[in-house]
Amino acid sequence: MRNLLLGTANNILQHIDKIRLWHNSFKKVCDGDIMLLVPGLTDEDTVLLGDIPHTGVEQKEGVTVNNDRLIHQEMYLRNHLKDYDCVLVTDVFDVAFLNDPFNRFELDRYDLYYAGEGVLHREEPWNNDVLMKSFPDEVANLQDKEIICSGIIAGRPLHVANLLGLMWMKCILTKGHDIRDQAALNIIHYEASPYFPRERTKLLNINDNWCLHCAVGGPTQFFESWGFKNTLAKRYKIPKYEDYCIVHQFNRIPAWNEQIQEYGR
């Protein structure tokens, strides 16, 4: 199976160590291809990136990378639909790989894969704030729905490209919060859509050990005070990052960050 890891990053000089961890940890566990899209790529960026496969894309003024990356990733995939069987689109600065993430996929059954955070929208203040500022009509619809993180999306290239395009459209048609891609993903997933039938979409949970989003699932300063620990213990389990193929947002937990940085060297 031909697999691709796709990410987007800017400010390369500032973040080169994080990018190398993303790249190196993936190469340790998987032989798939890697492509990093770099808005406003410079000659200095190319030198710093070295052997990390990359290509430049347009850097739009006044648009955050969180939203802008969607259109660049969509177009890259549309230009490479026949090159890959499966694509994994991830954040870059806070993602590491401990096991091959592609081994969990059943592409004859599912076209898209996401990882839930383990809590509902009404249980997590940041996601609800984004909805209220940018998509107020959707607040009530999503209160009792589990949050899906937009930082990790996988599946067949055509379906992932279509999803990223829809997310982009939702992001550019509204304002409010600067980071709107995650809210857009959750709206798309939970609405009835003929483009993404639920039976062809797999929402992996914390007990599946595929991806851990540490902002909720790890012992941050909010883990107990915001009730995440008790919620996860009742609903799933208390996660250990070592059990997962993908560890996301590990840099929010100093001890985990130190251990994963050492692993990625």
mmCIF file of C-alpha atoms in Angstrom:
data_model
loop_
_atom_site.group_PDB
_atom_site.id
_atom_site.type_symbol
_atom_site.label_atom_id
_atom_site.label_comp_id
_atom_site.label_asym_id
_atom_site.label_seq_id
_atom_site.Cartn_x
_atom_site.Cartn_y
_atom_site.Cartn_z
ATOM 1 C CA MET A 1 0.000 0.000 0.000
ATOM 2 C CA ARG A 2 1.348 3.439 -0.967
ATOM 3 C CA ASN A 3 1.071 5.841 1.966
ATOM 4 C CA LEU A 4 1.705 9.564 2.403
ATOM 5 C CA LEU A 5 2.237 11.760 5.462
ATOM 6 C CA LEU A 6 1.269 15.355 4.624
ATOM 7 C CA GLY A 7 1.817 18.445 6.763
ATOM 8 C CA THR A 8 2.136 22.221 6.520
ATOM 9 C CA ALA A 9 4.592 24.439 8.384
ATOM 10 C CA ASN A 10 5.842 28.016 8.311
ATOM 11 C CA ASN A 11 8.544 29.878 10.289
ATOM 12 C CA ILE A 12 10.972 27.063 9.541
ATOM 13 C CA LEU A 13 13.969 28.565 11.371
ATOM 14 C CA GLN A 14 11.962 28.874 14.577
ATOM 15 C CA HIS A 15 10.492 25.377 14.362
ATOM 16 C CA ILE A 16 13.078 23.215 12.603
ATOM 17 C CA ASP A 17 13.633 20.945 15.626
ATOM 18 C CA LYS A 18 9.882 20.256 15.881
ATOM 19 C CA ILE A 19 9.698 19.531 12.167
ATOM 20 C CA ARG A 20 12.612 17.114 12.390
ATOM 21 C CA LEU A 21 10.922 15.261 15.254
ATOM 22 C CA TRP A 22 7.765 14.909 13.138
ATOM 23 C CA HIS A 23 9.802 13.647 10.181
ATOM 24 C CA ASN A 24 12.268 11.423 12.039
ATOM 25 C CA SER A 25 9.715 9.716 14.274
ATOM 26 C CA PHE A 26 7.596 8.852 11.243
ATOM 27 C CA LYS A 27 10.558 7.374 9.368
ATOM 28 C CA LYS A 28 11.336 5.194 12.395
ATOM 29 C CA VAL A 29 7.982 3.414 12.201
ATOM 30 C CA CYS A 30 6.818 3.694 8.584
ATOM 31 C CA ASP A 31 8.262 3.545 5.072
ATOM 32 C CA GLY A 32 5.613 5.843 3.578
ATOM 33 C CA ASP A 33 6.367 9.076 1.746
ATOM 34 C CA ILE A 34 6.457 12.473 3.462
ATOM 35 C CA MET A 35 5.609 15.898 2.078
ATOM 36 C CA LEU A 36 5.799 19.204 3.953
ATOM 37 C CA LEU A 37 4.047 22.189 2.385
ATOM 38 C CA VAL A 38 5.762 25.477 3.253
ATOM 39 C CA PRO A 39 3.947 28.798 2.719
ATOM 40 C CA GLY A 40 6.360 31.412 1.390
ATOM 41 C CA LEU A 41 9.275 28.979 1.095
ATOM 42 C CA THR A 42 12.690 30.696 1.094
ATOM 43 C CA ASP A 43 16.149 29.476 0.124
ATOM 44 C CA GLU A 44 17.065 29.516 3.814
ATOM 45 C CA ASP A 45 14.072 27.267 4.551
ATOM 46 C CA THR A 46 15.244 24.775 1.928
ATOM 47 C CA VAL A 47 18.726 24.629 3.444
ATOM 48 C CA LEU A 48 17.330 24.126 6.948
ATOM 49 C CA LEU A 49 14.918 21.397 5.869
ATOM 50 C CA GLY A 50 17.682 19.453 4.151
ATOM 51 C CA ASP A 51 16.504 15.900 3.434
ATOM 52 C CA ILE A 52 12.911 16.529 4.574
ATOM 53 C CA PRO A 53 10.768 16.414 1.398
ATOM 54 C CA HIS A 54 9.051 19.776 0.951
ATOM 55 C CA THR A 55 7.566 22.178 -1.547
ATOM 56 C CA GLY A 56 6.596 25.825 -1.408
ATOM 57 C CA VAL A 57 3.021 27.113 -1.550
ATOM 58 C CA GLU A 58 1.539 30.598 -1.674
ATOM 59 C CA GLN A 59 1.521 32.522 1.584
ATOM 60 C CA LYS A 60 -1.755 34.416 1.932
ATOM 61 C CA GLU A 61 -1.840 37.667 3.872
ATOM 62 C CA GLY A 62 -4.223 37.915 6.796
ATOM 63 C CA VAL A 63 -5.048 34.182 6.905
ATOM 64 C CA THR A 64 -3.822 31.938 9.713
ATOM 65 C CA VAL A 65 -1.878 28.840 8.726
ATOM 66 C CA ASN A 66 -4.452 26.713 10.584
ATOM 67 C CA ASN A 67 -7.077 27.740 8.036
ATOM 68 C CA ASP A 68 -4.885 28.428 5.010
ATOM 69 C CA ARG A 69 -3.256 24.991 5.105
ATOM 70 C CA LEU A 70 -6.589 23.406 4.138
ATOM 71 C CA ILE A 71 -6.655 24.699 0.576
ATOM 72 C CA HIS A 72 -2.972 23.901 -0.021
ATOM 73 C CA GLN A 73 -3.375 20.363 1.279
ATOM 74 C CA GLU A 74 -6.511 19.837 -0.773
ATOM 75 C CA MET A 75 -4.814 20.960 -3.984
ATOM 76 C CA TYR A 76 -1.689 18.879 -3.316
ATOM 77 C CA LEU A 77 -3.807 15.757 -2.862
ATOM 78 C CA ARG A 78 -5.867 16.462 -5.990
ATOM 79 C CA ASN A 79 -2.615 16.574 -7.938
ATOM 80 C CA HIS A 80 -1.509 13.203 -6.494
ATOM 81 C CA LEU A 81 -4.720 11.166 -6.292
ATOM 82 C CA LYS A 82 -3.260 8.282 -8.277
ATOM 83 C CA ASP A 83 0.033 8.195 -6.401
ATOM 84 C CA TYR A 84 -1.235 7.006 -3.017
ATOM 85 C CA ASP A 85 -3.719 4.573 -1.511
ATOM 86 C CA CYS A 86 -3.900 6.374 1.827
ATOM 87 C CA VAL A 87 -2.910 9.780 3.189
ATOM 88 C CA LEU A 88 -2.397 10.966 6.762
ATOM 89 C CA VAL A 89 -2.677 14.746 7.213
ATOM 90 C CA THR A 90 -1.342 15.982 10.542
ATOM 91 C CA ASP A 91 -0.183 18.999 12.457
ATOM 92 C CA VAL A 92 3.599 19.221 12.435
ATOM 93 C CA PHE A 93 4.979 21.108 15.446
ATOM 94 C CA ASP A 94 3.430 18.846 18.099
ATOM 95 C CA VAL A 95 3.078 15.408 16.498
ATOM 96 C CA ALA A 96 5.259 12.330 16.973
ATOM 97 C CA PHE A 97 4.848 8.730 15.798
ATOM 98 C CA LEU A 98 5.511 5.721 18.035
ATOM 99 C CA ASN A 99 4.028 2.996 15.793
ATOM 100 C CA ASP A 100 2.948 2.730 12.163
ATOM 101 C CA PRO A 101 -0.389 4.620 12.008
ATOM 102 C CA PHE A 102 -1.405 3.043 8.706
ATOM 103 C CA ASN A 103 -1.626 -0.468 10.133
ATOM 104 C CA ARG A 104 -5.028 0.293 11.691
ATOM 105 C CA PHE A 105 -6.804 1.131 8.437
ATOM 106 C CA GLU A 106 -9.383 -0.952 6.562
ATOM 107 C CA LEU A 107 -9.769 0.941 3.302
ATOM 108 C CA ASP A 108 -12.268 -1.559 1.946
ATOM 109 C CA ARG A 109 -14.626 -0.532 4.779
ATOM 110 C CA TYR A 110 -13.766 3.115 5.549
ATOM 111 C CA ASP A 111 -12.802 6.151 3.484
ATOM 112 C CA LEU A 112 -11.994 8.567 6.339
ATOM 113 C CA TYR A 113 -10.464 8.242 9.788
ATOM 114 C CA TYR A 114 -10.518 10.686 12.695
ATOM 115 C CA ALA A 115 -9.561 10.494 16.363
ATOM 116 C CA GLY A 116 -11.964 11.685 19.044
ATOM 117 C CA GLU A 117 -10.701 13.667 22.023
ATOM 118 C CA GLY A 118 -12.830 11.729 24.505
ATOM 119 C CA VAL A 119 -14.952 14.660 25.726
ATOM 120 C CA LEU A 120 -18.085 16.363 24.438
ATOM 121 C CA HIS A 121 -18.241 19.941 23.188
ATOM 122 C CA ARG A 122 -20.123 21.038 26.313
ATOM 123 C CA GLU A 123 -17.292 19.608 28.426
ATOM 124 C CA GLU A 124 -14.453 21.593 26.794
ATOM 125 C CA PRO A 125 -14.461 25.418 26.955
ATOM 126 C CA TRP A 126 -12.083 26.211 24.062
ATOM 127 C CA ASN A 127 -14.046 24.332 21.396
ATOM 128 C CA ASN A 128 -17.316 25.813 22.587
ATOM 129 C CA ASP A 129 -15.812 29.301 22.429
ATOM 130 C CA VAL A 130 -14.838 28.785 18.778
ATOM 131 C CA LEU A 131 -18.361 27.630 17.941
ATOM 132 C CA MET A 132 -19.984 30.573 19.691
ATOM 133 C CA LYS A 133 -17.729 33.099 17.940
ATOM 134 C CA SER A 134 -17.672 31.611 14.445
ATOM 135 C CA PHE A 135 -20.590 29.172 14.098
ATOM 136 C CA PRO A 136 -23.214 30.230 16.672
ATOM 137 C CA ASP A 137 -26.016 28.399 14.842
ATOM 138 C CA GLU A 138 -24.202 25.098 15.418
ATOM 139 C CA VAL A 139 -23.632 25.408 19.174
ATOM 140 C CA ALA A 140 -26.789 23.560 20.203
ATOM 141 C CA ASN A 141 -26.299 20.828 17.598
ATOM 142 C CA LEU A 142 -22.833 19.890 18.830
ATOM 143 C CA GLN A 143 -23.139 20.145 22.622
ATOM 144 C CA ASP A 144 -23.572 16.408 23.148
ATOM 145 C CA LYS A 145 -21.198 15.333 20.363
ATOM 146 C CA GLU A 146 -17.640 14.138 20.994
ATOM 147 C CA ILE A 147 -14.961 16.564 19.833
ATOM 148 C CA ILE A 148 -12.978 15.440 16.794
ATOM 149 C CA CYS A 149 -9.532 16.978 16.478
ATOM 150 C CA SER A 150 -8.732 18.424 13.054
ATOM 151 C CA GLY A 151 -4.996 18.011 13.634
ATOM 152 C CA ILE A 152 -5.091 14.352 12.541
ATOM 153 C CA ILE A 153 -7.120 13.273 9.492
ATOM 154 C CA ALA A 154 -6.553 10.161 7.373
ATOM 155 C CA GLY A 155 -8.107 8.151 4.589
ATOM 156 C CA ARG A 156 -8.330 7.781 0.843
ATOM 157 C CA PRO A 157 -6.777 10.781 -0.928
ATOM 158 C CA LEU A 158 -9.930 11.792 -2.819
ATOM 159 C CA HIS A 159 -12.112 11.713 0.284
ATOM 160 C CA VAL A 160 -9.547 13.584 2.378
ATOM 161 C CA ALA A 161 -9.185 16.207 -0.383
ATOM 162 C CA ASN A 162 -12.972 16.653 -0.556
ATOM 163 C CA LEU A 163 -13.157 17.024 3.222
ATOM 164 C CA LEU A 164 -10.344 19.597 3.361
ATOM 165 C CA GLY A 165 -12.052 21.585 0.615
ATOM 166 C CA LEU A 166 -15.335 21.702 2.528
ATOM 167 C CA MET A 167 -13.514 22.695 5.708
ATOM 168 C CA TRP A 168 -11.786 25.505 3.798
ATOM 169 C CA MET A 169 -15.088 26.825 2.480
ATOM 170 C CA LYS A 170 -16.618 26.879 5.954
ATOM 171 C CA CYS A 171 -13.559 28.677 7.328
ATOM 172 C CA ILE A 172 -13.497 31.445 4.713
ATOM 173 C CA LEU A 173 -17.245 32.080 4.824
ATOM 174 C CA THR A 174 -17.195 33.145 8.454
ATOM 175 C CA LYS A 175 -15.024 35.091 10.877
ATOM 176 C CA GLY A 176 -15.005 35.325 14.666
ATOM 177 C CA HIS A 177 -12.306 33.036 16.035
ATOM 178 C CA ASP A 178 -8.891 32.900 14.329
ATOM 179 C CA ILE A 179 -8.739 29.090 14.398
ATOM 180 C CA ARG A 180 -11.850 27.633 12.790
ATOM 181 C CA ASP A 181 -10.731 24.427 11.081
ATOM 182 C CA GLN A 182 -11.633 22.107 13.961
ATOM 183 C CA ALA A 183 -15.120 23.531 14.353
ATOM 184 C CA ALA A 184 -15.615 23.167 10.593
ATOM 185 C CA LEU A 185 -14.591 19.491 10.722
ATOM 186 C CA ASN A 186 -17.002 18.725 13.550
ATOM 187 C CA ILE A 187 -19.891 20.450 11.798
ATOM 188 C CA ILE A 188 -19.233 18.497 8.601
ATOM 189 C CA HIS A 189 -18.874 15.152 10.355
ATOM 190 C CA TYR A 190 -22.007 15.394 12.460
ATOM 191 C CA GLU A 191 -24.356 16.749 9.808
ATOM 192 C CA ALA A 192 -26.127 14.316 7.482
ATOM 193 C CA SER A 193 -24.074 14.422 4.293
ATOM 194 C CA PRO A 194 -24.227 12.242 1.170
ATOM 195 C CA TYR A 195 -20.562 13.110 0.536
ATOM 196 C CA PHE A 196 -19.318 11.503 3.768
ATOM 197 C CA PRO A 197 -21.727 8.701 4.745
ATOM 198 C CA ARG A 198 -21.322 7.776 8.395
ATOM 199 C CA GLU A 199 -20.917 4.069 7.649
ATOM 200 C CA ARG A 200 -17.808 4.866 5.565
ATOM 201 C CA THR A 201 -16.218 7.076 8.246
ATOM 202 C CA LYS A 202 -14.365 5.697 11.260
ATOM 203 C CA LEU A 203 -14.142 7.773 14.432
ATOM 204 C CA LEU A 204 -11.451 6.121 16.529
ATOM 205 C CA ASN A 205 -11.650 6.641 20.275
ATOM 206 C CA ILE A 206 -9.114 6.736 23.093
ATOM 207 C CA ASN A 207 -9.408 2.987 23.712
ATOM 208 C CA ASP A 208 -8.403 2.255 20.097
ATOM 209 C CA ASN A 209 -4.827 3.411 20.865
ATOM 210 C CA TRP A 210 -4.435 5.056 17.457
ATOM 211 C CA CYS A 211 -4.017 8.747 18.322
ATOM 212 C CA LEU A 212 -3.863 10.542 21.654
ATOM 213 C CA HIS A 213 -4.677 14.257 21.765
ATOM 214 C CA CYS A 214 -2.800 15.241 24.901
ATOM 215 C CA ALA A 215 -4.536 18.595 25.453
ATOM 216 C CA VAL A 216 -7.442 16.566 26.815
ATOM 217 C CA GLY A 217 -5.990 13.086 27.285
ATOM 218 C CA GLY A 218 -2.721 14.025 28.978
ATOM 219 C CA PRO A 219 -1.978 15.401 32.462
ATOM 220 C CA THR A 220 -1.863 19.098 31.582
ATOM 221 C CA GLN A 221 -2.708 21.777 34.149
ATOM 222 C CA PHE A 222 -6.355 21.399 33.093
ATOM 223 C CA PHE A 223 -6.546 17.596 33.303
ATOM 224 C CA GLU A 224 -8.124 17.525 36.735
ATOM 225 C CA SER A 225 -9.388 21.089 37.199
ATOM 226 C CA TRP A 226 -11.499 20.920 34.024
ATOM 227 C CA GLY A 227 -12.689 17.389 34.823
ATOM 228 C CA PHE A 228 -11.035 15.611 31.894
ATOM 229 C CA LYS A 229 -9.439 12.921 34.067
ATOM 230 C CA ASN A 230 -12.696 11.832 35.672
ATOM 231 C CA THR A 231 -14.570 11.972 32.375
ATOM 232 C CA LEU A 232 -12.037 9.804 30.555
ATOM 233 C CA ALA A 233 -11.828 7.321 33.430
ATOM 234 C CA LYS A 234 -15.591 6.793 33.300
ATOM 235 C CA ARG A 235 -15.933 6.808 29.521
ATOM 236 C CA TYR A 236 -12.709 5.205 28.278
ATOM 237 C CA LYS A 237 -9.485 5.008 30.314
ATOM 238 C CA ILE A 238 -6.652 7.160 31.609
ATOM 239 C CA PRO A 239 -4.290 7.165 28.610
ATOM 240 C CA LYS A 240 -0.559 6.485 28.566
ATOM 241 C CA TYR A 241 1.122 8.036 25.566
ATOM 242 C CA GLU A 242 3.345 4.987 24.995
ATOM 243 C CA ASP A 243 0.299 2.967 23.907
ATOM 244 C CA TYR A 244 -0.483 5.098 20.837
ATOM 245 C CA CYS A 245 0.643 5.191 17.214
ATOM 246 C CA ILE A 246 0.362 8.997 17.111
ATOM 247 C CA VAL A 247 0.936 11.355 20.018
ATOM 248 C CA HIS A 248 -0.418 14.867 19.436
ATOM 249 C CA GLN A 249 0.072 17.952 21.655
ATOM 250 C CA PHE A 250 2.661 16.166 23.819
ATOM 251 C CA ASN A 251 4.562 19.452 24.210
ATOM 252 C CA ARG A 252 1.904 20.683 26.644
ATOM 253 C CA ILE A 253 3.170 18.193 29.241
ATOM 254 C CA PRO A 254 6.821 18.837 30.206
ATOM 255 C CA ALA A 255 7.684 15.265 31.245
ATOM 256 C CA TRP A 256 6.117 13.734 28.123
ATOM 257 C CA ASN A 257 7.702 16.368 25.920
ATOM 258 C CA GLU A 258 11.164 15.578 27.259
ATOM 259 C CA GLN A 259 10.726 11.834 26.761
ATOM 260 C CA ILE A 260 9.370 12.146 23.213
ATOM 261 C CA GLN A 261 12.053 14.649 22.232
ATOM 262 C CA GLU A 262 14.666 12.096 23.308
ATOM 263 C CA TYR A 263 12.899 9.360 21.343
ATOM 264 C CA GLY A 264 12.892 11.471 18.185
ATOM 265 C CA ARG A 265 16.612 12.242 18.137
#
